[in-house]
XYZ file of C-alpha atoms in Angstrom:
338
model
C 73.531 -128.607 -61.597
C 75.407 -125.450 -60.545
C 74.364 -123.026 -58.056
C 73.917 -120.683 -61.060
C 71.588 -123.056 -62.622
C 69.609 -123.716 -59.951
C 68.935 -120.011 -59.097
C 68.168 -119.697 -62.844
C 65.766 -122.665 -62.691
C 64.107 -121.325 -59.184
C 63.623 -117.776 -60.872
C 62.033 -119.423 -63.929
C 59.567 -121.567 -61.848
C 58.586 -118.683 -59.671
C 57.986 -116.881 -62.774
C 55.637 -119.530 -64.047
C 53.628 -119.454 -60.479
C 53.329 -115.686 -60.973
C 52.050 -115.868 -64.476
C 49.243 -118.310 -63.310
C 48.315 -115.748 -60.534
C 48.099 -112.961 -63.128
C 46.134 -115.256 -65.499
C 43.574 -115.902 -62.795
C 43.158 -112.274 -61.916
C 42.402 -111.587 -65.703
C 40.111 -114.279 -66.118
C 38.054 -112.854 -63.105
C 38.192 -109.357 -64.377
C 37.111 -110.073 -68.099
C 33.720 -110.933 -69.124
C 34.764 -111.838 -72.708
C 36.053 -115.394 -73.345
C 38.127 -114.396 -76.709
C 39.903 -112.030 -74.666
C 40.716 -114.807 -71.923
C 41.828 -117.055 -74.588
C 44.194 -114.453 -76.118
C 45.606 -113.644 -72.747
C 46.101 -117.486 -71.737
C 48.204 -117.679 -75.294
C 50.208 -114.640 -74.302
C 50.963 -115.932 -70.673
C 51.099 -119.743 -72.135
C 54.131 -118.539 -74.486
C 55.575 -116.242 -71.901
C 55.868 -119.131 -69.227
C 57.691 -121.581 -71.116
C 59.926 -119.258 -72.846
C 58.746 -119.528 -76.313
C 57.133 -116.993 -78.877
C 54.399 -119.605 -80.077
C 50.871 -120.523 -78.323
C 47.680 -121.058 -79.273
C 44.130 -122.232 -78.307
C 42.478 -124.816 -80.168
C 38.760 -125.363 -80.141
C 37.610 -128.684 -81.186
C 34.651 -129.004 -83.679
C 32.878 -132.143 -83.527
C 31.182 -131.966 -86.780
C 34.045 -131.574 -88.698
C 36.602 -133.664 -86.202
C 39.288 -130.924 -86.315
C 40.401 -128.009 -84.215
C 39.919 -124.317 -85.002
C 42.721 -121.896 -84.156
C 40.358 -119.861 -81.738
C 43.081 -117.582 -80.423
C 46.977 -117.394 -80.486
C 50.197 -115.157 -80.579
C 53.199 -115.621 -82.677
C 51.658 -116.848 -85.786
C 51.376 -115.542 -89.184
C 48.730 -113.056 -90.176
C 45.307 -115.191 -91.105
C 46.048 -118.244 -89.028
C 44.293 -117.232 -85.855
C 40.461 -117.501 -86.431
C 40.937 -119.459 -89.621
C 43.440 -121.991 -89.624
C 42.974 -125.893 -88.577
C 44.699 -128.785 -87.915
C 43.252 -132.421 -87.594
C 42.146 -134.260 -84.672
C 43.353 -137.851 -83.652
C 46.631 -138.925 -84.793
C 46.546 -135.906 -87.170
C 48.122 -133.779 -84.752
C 49.651 -133.423 -81.101
C 46.462 -131.734 -80.086
C 44.295 -134.326 -81.390
C 46.383 -137.115 -79.695
C 45.991 -135.426 -76.487
C 42.254 -135.110 -76.783
C 42.053 -138.514 -78.158
C 44.011 -139.879 -74.961
C 42.540 -137.621 -72.401
C 45.863 -136.269 -70.969
C 48.708 -133.904 -71.776
C 51.128 -134.621 -74.500
C 54.683 -133.464 -74.464
C 57.015 -133.680 -77.529
C 60.365 -132.450 -77.688
C 61.157 -134.127 -81.237
C 58.379 -133.827 -83.555
C 60.308 -135.116 -86.603
C 60.761 -138.346 -84.585
C 57.183 -138.851 -83.238
C 55.575 -142.340 -83.709
C 52.499 -141.294 -81.946
C 51.070 -138.633 -84.262
C 51.586 -136.400 -87.531
C 53.048 -133.149 -87.359
C 50.487 -130.722 -88.603
C 51.505 -128.521 -91.659
C 50.694 -125.549 -89.636
C 53.424 -126.491 -87.268
C 55.958 -127.605 -90.318
C 55.376 -124.253 -91.981
C 56.361 -122.376 -88.741
C 59.543 -124.562 -88.095
C 58.014 -125.960 -84.977
C 60.592 -128.450 -83.313
C 58.781 -129.243 -79.848
C 55.303 -128.883 -78.295
C 53.224 -129.159 -75.433
C 49.459 -129.764 -75.495
C 47.107 -129.665 -72.477
C 43.340 -130.197 -72.542
C 40.759 -127.299 -71.921
C 37.797 -128.695 -70.057
C 34.466 -127.532 -71.337
C 30.617 -127.991 -69.871
C 30.077 -131.745 -70.233
C 33.225 -132.316 -72.701
C 36.503 -130.842 -73.565
C 36.473 -127.474 -75.027
C 39.757 -128.239 -76.903
C 43.466 -127.869 -76.147
C 45.772 -125.047 -74.931
C 49.336 -125.674 -76.991
C 52.660 -124.209 -76.498
C 55.305 -124.220 -79.219
C 58.791 -123.563 -79.952
C 61.431 -123.336 -83.035
C 64.744 -123.746 -80.894
C 66.381 -126.346 -79.174
C 64.702 -125.441 -75.598
C 63.224 -128.604 -74.237
C 60.219 -128.738 -72.331
C 59.914 -130.881 -69.135
C 56.973 -131.772 -66.752
C 57.110 -128.780 -64.733
C 56.369 -126.787 -67.922
C 53.405 -129.196 -68.682
C 52.139 -128.620 -65.200
C 52.333 -124.892 -65.702
C 50.730 -124.756 -69.157
C 47.781 -127.009 -67.555
C 47.263 -124.597 -64.521
C 46.661 -121.871 -67.346
C 44.313 -124.236 -69.185
C 42.329 -124.659 -66.063
C 42.006 -121.198 -65.527
C 40.762 -120.853 -69.315
C 38.212 -123.449 -68.657
C 36.639 -121.707 -65.551
C 36.517 -118.601 -68.160
C 34.569 -120.743 -70.401
C 32.338 -122.362 -67.620
C 31.363 -118.510 -66.652
C 30.724 -117.809 -70.380
C 28.362 -120.677 -70.649
C 26.663 -120.054 -67.381
C 26.143 -116.375 -68.473
C 24.847 -117.653 -71.769
C 22.413 -119.966 -70.204
C 21.229 -117.094 -67.855
C 20.649 -114.924 -70.797
C 18.669 -117.560 -72.476
C 16.473 -117.939 -69.433
C 15.622 -114.373 -69.174
C 14.898 -114.230 -72.728
C 12.391 -117.084 -72.484
C 10.982 -115.214 -69.340
C 10.622 -112.219 -71.119
C 8.816 -114.063 -74.075
C 6.522 -115.827 -71.232
C 5.834 -112.132 -69.951
C 4.865 -110.979 -73.489
C 2.600 -113.930 -73.582
C 1.010 -113.449 -70.171
C 0.588 -109.602 -70.580
C -1.439 -109.991 -73.917
C -3.502 -112.667 -72.409
C -4.241 -110.771 -69.308
C -5.065 -107.367 -71.225
C -7.293 -109.498 -73.782
C -9.026 -111.210 -70.879
C -9.690 -107.763 -69.012
C -11.015 -106.401 -72.591
C -13.546 -109.439 -73.038
C -14.754 -108.721 -69.394
C -15.236 -105.027 -69.995
C -17.183 -105.507 -73.066
C -19.472 -108.241 -71.390
C -20.272 -105.946 -68.762
C -21.003 -103.022 -71.577
C -23.377 -105.232 -73.356
C -25.333 -106.210 -70.111
C -25.363 -102.611 -69.109
C -27.222 -101.578 -72.041
C -29.540 -104.618 -71.531
C -30.634 -103.499 -68.097
C -33.797 -101.421 -67.621
C -33.122 -100.639 -64.126
C -31.155 -97.305 -63.841
C -29.509 -98.258 -60.348
C -28.235 -101.654 -61.755
C -26.909 -99.865 -64.726
C -25.198 -97.679 -62.413
C -23.933 -100.577 -60.554
C -22.593 -102.247 -63.533
C -20.906 -98.958 -64.855
C -18.987 -98.840 -61.423
C -17.817 -102.577 -61.972
C -16.718 -101.877 -65.406
C -14.877 -98.752 -64.680
C -12.708 -100.681 -61.962
C -11.937 -103.444 -64.497
C -10.669 -100.831 -67.132
C -8.772 -99.228 -64.296
C -7.042 -102.410 -63.559
C -6.465 -102.920 -67.206
C -4.696 -99.660 -67.456
C -2.711 -100.532 -64.077
C -1.619 -103.589 -65.599
C -0.592 -102.246 -68.941
C 1.373 -99.497 -67.048
C 3.206 -101.874 -64.847
C 4.069 -104.184 -67.999
C 5.491 -101.196 -70.118
C 7.583 -99.878 -66.949
C 9.281 -102.984 -66.969
C 9.024 -103.298 -62.975
C 6.478 -105.845 -62.376
C 6.235 -105.308 -58.681
C 6.288 -101.323 -58.406
C 4.446 -98.575 -60.446
C 5.509 -94.986 -61.417
C 2.301 -93.524 -59.978
C 2.945 -90.074 -61.207
C 3.369 -91.512 -64.764
C 0.229 -93.522 -64.211
C -1.763 -90.318 -62.967
C -0.908 -88.173 -65.539
C -1.689 -90.891 -68.106
C -5.155 -91.575 -66.424
C -5.891 -87.805 -66.464
C -5.039 -87.765 -70.293
C -7.477 -90.484 -71.013
C -10.199 -89.052 -69.055
C -9.916 -85.700 -70.261
C -10.135 -87.259 -73.732
C -13.548 -88.717 -72.614
C -14.974 -85.664 -71.037
C -14.078 -83.424 -73.981
C -16.584 -85.413 -75.637
C -19.145 -85.475 -73.136
C -21.799 -82.856 -72.659
C -20.135 -81.255 -69.622
C -16.513 -80.404 -70.970
C -14.136 -81.139 -67.897
C -10.389 -80.642 -68.205
C -8.113 -82.741 -65.807
C -4.564 -81.665 -64.795
C -1.986 -83.741 -63.331
C 0.488 -81.914 -60.753
C 2.876 -84.785 -59.570
C 6.401 -85.500 -58.687
C 8.434 -88.569 -59.470
C 6.955 -91.409 -57.163
C 7.124 -95.250 -57.016
C 4.923 -97.278 -55.061
C 4.778 -100.896 -54.821
C 1.823 -102.903 -56.475
C -0.001 -103.373 -53.180
C -0.448 -99.602 -52.835
C -1.143 -98.761 -56.206
C -4.313 -100.748 -56.898
C -6.234 -98.873 -54.025
C -4.497 -95.599 -54.538
C -5.602 -95.881 -58.072
C -9.156 -97.136 -57.364
C -9.283 -93.860 -54.660
C -8.194 -91.514 -57.278
C -10.413 -92.812 -59.810
C -13.344 -92.569 -57.342
C -12.725 -89.055 -56.383
C -12.416 -87.981 -60.025
C -15.828 -89.488 -60.896
C -17.480 -88.331 -58.024
C -16.142 -84.673 -59.068
C -17.188 -85.076 -62.432
C -20.707 -86.245 -61.617
C -21.506 -83.778 -58.875
C -19.342 -80.851 -58.995
C -20.498 -79.518 -62.288
C -24.302 -79.263 -62.614
C -26.124 -77.872 -65.771
C -23.201 -79.023 -68.117
C -20.737 -76.107 -66.709
C -17.354 -76.703 -67.940
C -14.353 -77.129 -65.088
C -11.368 -78.311 -63.951
C -10.002 -81.126 -61.886
C -6.775 -81.397 -60.556
C -4.945 -84.213 -59.093
C -1.938 -83.525 -57.111
C 0.960 -85.988 -55.741
C 3.287 -85.087 -53.121
C 5.956 -87.097 -51.087
C 7.294 -85.800 -48.001
C 8.583 -86.883 -44.508
C 7.668 -90.578 -45.323
C 4.074 -89.612 -46.462
C 2.385 -89.473 -49.558
C -0.191 -86.766 -50.066
C -2.841 -87.532 -52.766
C -5.345 -84.280 -53.437
C -8.122 -84.385 -55.708
C -9.683 -80.849 -56.171
C -12.063 -79.476 -58.563
C -13.240 -75.652 -59.253
C -17.001 -76.892 -59.250
C -19.706 -75.980 -56.771
C -18.086 -78.263 -54.019
């Protein structure tokens, strides 16, 4: 080999190494396996100085390969065309043997048949390497050429490197799918849990209401009503937490506003017409703080409603939340007798 040919060969192999690096970076940045597969086809064709390459997905049910991605093929091939497995194609033979297959004379091959797809495109030579999947091979990466350029073991090694990068992209896709399914299962479980908790709290509240009506002692009735109010409050907190989508924290401002709306509707139907107003800024608190804060606010509102407006005099109660200098200030004020 002349110095000039050696230089060309070295540049050729360095170019292949550069393409493997380029493919690796692309696979890291892209989150869509279809895009990675198309890029692998482009890089494979460039790396072996061809214009035909494809990613073949093995389909166990039909025992064939689907052209999943590719470059250089006629319109309608990618995503639709198929080739046979086993000895029906060089790709099938590679999968059957479990190792790369290099064929520089397809017309003289005795190991396998030449698929009609390759014959229609005038393919004379092909390299097929396996793309490993999760538990079993995904399929085959194939590079083809119609001219007299011969493939060698270095080209096979280059193509296998691209297929390995593609396999990593496939593994990430499968991992993301498994994670998405796990999150969906978790969401379904949370829906069911929320439904059960809400129903159970409602049952407890109804039982307390029934028992309160049965009691003849006013003091005992008052105690039962207090317990029932707290159960109802916990139910509202739970429902607000669930709707917010943050099971470990609560939007206290949104909850207090909702509480004031509900109590305003309740007192509007009562003998004493009391209006509740919420003056809040956006505030998030953790669950451990939300429950005692909510209980305190609820007790203060109930206290004002019971004692500040004698003789059925209408009035207003305001709940204000302010956050500043690391402190949360809760103010409950009324315009009653004090």
